[in-house]
């Protein structure tokens, strides 16, 4: 399921590290009207794998050191949620907060003005082109330290697979065979993300994603990589590859 929240800010500035503020807004809404779901995510087992991801669209952002100046005060946030029942709880939680001001950093306020919910489109191809709506984080944990990899790094595919396999195992209780999911940059770029007080490497742009239909249709709703429920790894399917091939074939026969 996809939940889209349209919001209005009181001021047209945000800190460059804005993910914690939007996550706080999610937590506040859930704790207010869906305490059971909130507890399952954040209280009873804080390390539980979350079955949602989100991305925030900011209007005409201009990055200035530790803050972002926006071209407008209106934006939107898209939340992808695997479980339909959870999606309904999210919807009800945000409806309870609609048109209410919620405090944001630096004296700002945010107000949800409109909420939409729709189903994901099921993909029927084992290879899809995707565009990252929020940066893809691929974490490598070695020697007691976390590193975040760029798509150009040698072990990017290895740790991407480990992350995807862990997500599928935790959420669906399915073991993912080695090399059963693969990601390949098409028009990708490295970015530096300021989040939760740290600057880390992320990946944006267009990628080709290959895997079984079960894996792909699950990951579309849960997101990819690390820290998905903190505003990362959310993506949109641009096109299924068989449709691209069909279009090329049609153009050649004209």
Protein backbone atom coordinates (compact mmCIF):
# COMPACT_ATOMS: atom_id res chain seq x y z
CA UNK A 1 0.00 0.00 0.00
CA UNK A 2 1.06 3.58 -0.63
CA UNK A 3 0.10 6.40 1.69
CA UNK A 4 0.69 9.93 0.43
CA UNK A 5 0.61 12.83 2.85
CA UNK A 6 0.48 16.40 1.63
CA UNK A 7 1.83 18.87 4.15
CA UNK A 8 2.33 22.59 4.70
CA UNK A 9 5.20 24.09 6.67
CA UNK A 10 4.94 27.35 8.57
CA UNK A 11 8.42 28.40 7.39
CA UNK A 12 10.23 27.56 4.17
CA UNK A 13 13.38 26.24 5.87
CA UNK A 14 14.37 22.86 7.31
CA UNK A 15 17.58 21.52 8.80
CA UNK A 16 19.61 19.43 6.35
CA UNK A 17 19.20 16.61 8.88
CA UNK A 18 15.40 16.54 8.51
CA UNK A 19 14.69 12.78 8.61
CA UNK A 20 14.40 12.64 12.44
CA UNK A 21 11.67 15.31 12.34
CA UNK A 22 9.52 13.37 9.85
CA UNK A 23 10.11 10.11 11.73
CA UNK A 24 9.02 11.88 14.93
CA UNK A 25 5.82 12.93 13.16
CA UNK A 26 5.13 9.30 12.19
CA UNK A 27 5.77 8.09 15.74
CA UNK A 28 3.54 10.79 17.21
CA UNK A 29 0.64 9.90 14.92
CA UNK A 30 0.92 6.16 15.66
CA UNK A 31 1.29 6.63 19.41
CA UNK A 32 -1.77 8.89 19.47
CA UNK A 33 -4.28 6.52 17.86
CA UNK A 34 -2.56 3.17 17.13
CA UNK A 35 -0.73 2.39 20.33
CA UNK A 36 -0.55 -1.36 19.63
CA UNK A 37 1.19 -0.83 16.29
CA UNK A 38 3.45 1.84 17.80
CA UNK A 39 4.50 -0.53 20.59
CA UNK A 40 5.18 -3.36 18.16
CA UNK A 41 7.56 -1.11 16.25
CA UNK A 42 9.21 1.01 18.90
CA UNK A 43 8.58 -0.19 22.46
CA UNK A 44 8.38 -3.96 22.85
CA UNK A 45 11.20 -4.72 20.42
CA UNK A 46 13.06 -1.69 19.16
CA UNK A 47 15.25 -3.78 16.84
CA UNK A 48 12.26 -5.26 15.02
CA UNK A 49 12.46 -5.07 11.23
CA UNK A 50 9.94 -2.48 10.06
CA UNK A 51 7.71 -3.28 7.08
CA UNK A 52 7.53 0.28 5.76
CA UNK A 53 9.71 2.96 4.21
CA UNK A 54 9.16 6.59 3.32
CA UNK A 55 10.44 9.44 1.18
CA UNK A 56 9.89 13.17 1.51
CA UNK A 57 9.55 15.48 -1.50
CA UNK A 58 10.68 19.01 -0.74
CA UNK A 59 9.82 21.86 -3.15
CA UNK A 60 12.85 23.38 -4.97
CA UNK A 61 15.33 22.73 -2.14
CA UNK A 62 18.55 24.76 -1.89
CA UNK A 63 21.10 23.21 0.46
CA UNK A 64 23.05 25.69 2.56
CA UNK A 65 25.44 24.01 4.99
CA UNK A 66 23.22 22.77 7.82
CA UNK A 67 19.88 24.01 6.49
CA UNK A 68 17.67 23.74 3.42
CA UNK A 69 15.84 26.70 1.94
CA UNK A 70 12.67 25.65 0.13
CA UNK A 71 11.01 27.28 -2.86
CA UNK A 72 7.60 26.76 -1.25
CA UNK A 73 6.09 25.67 2.05
CA UNK A 74 4.09 22.79 0.54
CA UNK A 75 5.49 19.28 0.06
CA UNK A 76 4.52 15.66 0.39
CA UNK A 77 5.66 12.44 2.00
CA UNK A 78 5.11 9.00 0.49
CA UNK A 79 4.98 5.96 2.79
CA UNK A 80 5.15 2.42 1.38
CA UNK A 81 3.64 -0.18 3.73
CA UNK A 82 3.67 -3.95 3.20
CA UNK A 83 0.83 -5.03 5.51
CA UNK A 84 -2.64 -3.73 4.43
CA UNK A 85 -3.85 -3.73 8.05
CA UNK A 86 -0.86 -1.64 9.10
CA UNK A 87 -1.56 0.69 6.18
CA UNK A 88 -5.10 1.27 7.46
CA UNK A 89 -3.72 1.99 10.92
CA UNK A 90 -1.25 4.49 9.41
CA UNK A 91 -4.08 6.13 7.48
CA UNK A 92 -6.28 6.43 10.56
CA UNK A 93 -3.37 7.72 12.62
CA UNK A 94 -2.63 10.53 10.20
CA UNK A 95 -6.32 11.34 9.75
CA UNK A 96 -6.41 12.00 13.49
CA UNK A 97 -3.62 14.56 13.01
CA UNK A 98 -4.93 16.21 9.83
CA UNK A 99 -4.94 20.03 9.91
CA UNK A 100 -3.17 20.04 13.28
CA UNK A 101 0.16 21.81 13.74
CA UNK A 102 3.04 19.60 14.83
CA UNK A 103 6.27 21.21 16.10
CA UNK A 104 9.29 20.96 13.82
CA UNK A 105 12.94 22.00 14.33
CA UNK A 106 14.02 25.63 14.62
CA UNK A 107 10.59 26.90 15.60
CA UNK A 108 8.90 25.58 12.49
CA UNK A 109 5.56 23.75 12.35
CA UNK A 110 4.10 21.20 9.95
CA UNK A 111 0.45 20.50 9.13
CA UNK A 112 -0.94 17.58 7.14
CA UNK A 113 -3.50 18.96 4.70
CA UNK A 114 -4.46 15.94 2.58
CA UNK A 115 -4.08 12.14 2.74
CA UNK A 116 -4.37 9.61 -0.06
CA UNK A 117 -4.06 5.81 -0.02
CA UNK A 118 -3.74 3.44 -2.98
CA UNK A 119 -2.50 -0.03 -3.83
CA UNK A 120 0.89 -0.81 -5.27
CA UNK A 121 0.96 -2.01 -8.84
CA UNK A 122 2.11 -5.64 -8.95
CA UNK A 123 5.11 -6.21 -11.22
CA UNK A 124 5.11 -9.24 -13.52
CA UNK A 125 8.70 -9.08 -14.77
CA UNK A 126 11.81 -10.38 -13.01
CA UNK A 127 13.74 -7.27 -14.03
CA UNK A 128 12.59 -3.72 -13.36
CA UNK A 129 13.99 -0.23 -13.63
CA UNK A 130 13.61 1.75 -10.41
CA UNK A 131 14.18 5.33 -9.35
CA UNK A 132 15.17 6.03 -5.76
CA UNK A 133 12.77 8.46 -4.08
CA UNK A 134 15.05 8.56 -1.05
CA UNK A 135 18.72 7.55 -0.93
CA UNK A 136 19.66 3.87 -0.92
CA UNK A 137 21.93 3.10 2.03
CA UNK A 138 24.04 -0.05 1.88
CA UNK A 139 25.73 -0.69 5.20
CA UNK A 140 28.89 -2.70 5.68
CA UNK A 141 29.63 -3.72 9.27
CA UNK A 142 33.25 -4.78 9.72
CA UNK A 143 35.69 -4.61 12.61
CA UNK A 144 33.00 -3.22 14.88
CA UNK A 145 32.32 -0.23 12.62
CA UNK A 146 29.57 0.71 10.19
CA UNK A 147 30.49 1.97 6.74
CA UNK A 148 28.05 2.99 4.01
CA UNK A 149 28.93 2.01 0.47
CA UNK A 150 28.65 3.75 -2.87
CA UNK A 151 27.43 1.80 -5.91
CA UNK A 152 31.02 2.06 -7.18
CA UNK A 153 32.46 0.18 -4.19
CA UNK A 154 33.67 -3.35 -4.76
CA UNK A 155 31.43 -4.97 -2.14
CA UNK A 156 28.29 -2.94 -2.91
CA UNK A 157 26.38 -5.87 -4.47
CA UNK A 158 27.43 -8.26 -1.71
CA UNK A 159 26.17 -6.08 1.12
CA UNK A 160 23.10 -5.01 -0.82
CA UNK A 161 22.13 -8.68 -1.15
CA UNK A 162 22.78 -9.32 2.55
CA UNK A 163 20.50 -6.41 3.47
CA UNK A 164 17.70 -7.51 1.12
CA UNK A 165 17.95 -11.13 2.29
CA UNK A 166 17.74 -10.01 5.93
CA UNK A 167 14.63 -7.93 5.20
CA UNK A 168 12.90 -10.84 3.45
CA UNK A 169 13.87 -13.27 6.23
CA UNK A 170 12.64 -11.02 9.04
CA UNK A 171 9.37 -10.00 7.37
CA UNK A 172 8.36 -13.08 5.34
CA UNK A 173 10.46 -15.75 7.11
CA UNK A 174 11.85 -16.83 3.72
CA UNK A 175 15.48 -17.76 3.14
CA UNK A 176 16.84 -15.96 0.09
CA UNK A 177 19.26 -18.07 -2.01
CA UNK A 178 22.60 -16.50 -2.90
CA UNK A 179 22.55 -14.24 -5.96
CA UNK A 180 18.73 -14.39 -6.15
CA UNK A 181 18.50 -10.62 -6.20
CA UNK A 182 20.79 -8.26 -8.05
CA UNK A 183 21.05 -4.49 -8.41
CA UNK A 184 22.87 -2.65 -11.17
CA UNK A 185 23.37 1.11 -11.59
CA UNK A 186 21.90 2.62 -14.76
CA UNK A 187 22.05 6.35 -14.09
CA UNK A 188 23.15 6.42 -10.46
CA UNK A 189 24.94 9.01 -8.37
CA UNK A 190 26.66 9.01 -5.02
CA UNK A 191 25.37 11.47 -2.45
CA UNK A 192 26.31 12.44 1.11
CA UNK A 193 23.39 12.27 3.52
CA UNK A 194 23.21 14.24 6.75
CA UNK A 195 21.00 12.15 9.03
CA UNK A 196 20.65 11.60 12.77
CA UNK A 197 23.80 13.62 13.41
CA UNK A 198 26.06 11.76 10.97
CA UNK A 199 27.15 12.28 7.38
CA UNK A 200 27.01 9.01 5.45
CA UNK A 201 27.23 7.79 1.87
CA UNK A 202 23.99 7.19 -0.03
CA UNK A 203 22.97 6.36 -3.59
CA UNK A 204 20.34 8.03 -5.74
CA UNK A 205 19.20 7.83 -9.36
CA UNK A 206 18.10 4.91 -11.52
CA UNK A 207 18.97 1.24 -10.98
CA UNK A 208 18.06 -2.08 -12.58
CA UNK A 209 16.72 -4.57 -10.04
CA UNK A 210 16.45 -8.30 -10.79
CA UNK A 211 14.89 -11.03 -8.64
CA UNK A 212 11.91 -13.32 -8.19
CA UNK A 213 8.44 -11.80 -8.38
CA UNK A 214 7.88 -12.48 -4.67
CA UNK A 215 11.07 -10.65 -3.72
CA UNK A 216 10.49 -7.69 -6.03
CA UNK A 217 6.85 -7.16 -5.05
CA UNK A 218 7.81 -7.33 -1.38
CA UNK A 219 10.77 -4.95 -1.65
CA UNK A 220 8.66 -2.42 -3.58
CA UNK A 221 6.59 -2.08 -0.41
CA UNK A 222 9.32 -2.39 2.23
CA UNK A 223 12.11 -0.48 0.51
CA UNK A 224 15.75 -1.35 -0.07
CA UNK A 225 18.88 -1.24 2.05
CA UNK A 226 19.45 0.00 5.57
CA UNK A 227 17.46 2.44 7.72
CA UNK A 228 14.36 2.10 5.55
CA UNK A 229 11.97 3.20 8.27
CA UNK A 230 14.08 6.32 8.86
CA UNK A 231 13.44 7.83 5.44
CA UNK A 232 15.69 5.83 3.10
CA UNK A 233 15.46 3.15 0.42
CA UNK A 234 12.02 4.11 -0.91
CA UNK A 235 11.73 3.73 -4.69
CA UNK A 236 9.35 3.89 -7.64
CA UNK A 237 9.18 1.35 -10.46
CA UNK A 238 9.82 3.26 -13.69
CA UNK A 239 9.16 0.36 -16.01
CA UNK A 240 9.30 -3.40 -16.25
CA UNK A 241 12.07 -4.45 -18.62
CA UNK A 242 9.86 -6.61 -20.83
CA UNK A 243 7.77 -3.53 -21.56
CA UNK A 244 10.89 -1.62 -22.59
CA UNK A 245 11.85 -4.43 -24.98
CA UNK A 246 8.31 -4.46 -26.41
CA UNK A 247 8.40 -0.72 -27.03
CA UNK A 248 11.78 -0.99 -28.78
CA UNK A 249 10.48 -3.82 -30.95
CA UNK A 250 7.38 -1.82 -31.91
CA UNK A 251 9.51 1.19 -32.87
CA UNK A 252 11.75 -0.95 -35.06
CA UNK A 253 8.79 -2.39 -36.98
CA UNK A 254 7.26 1.01 -37.80
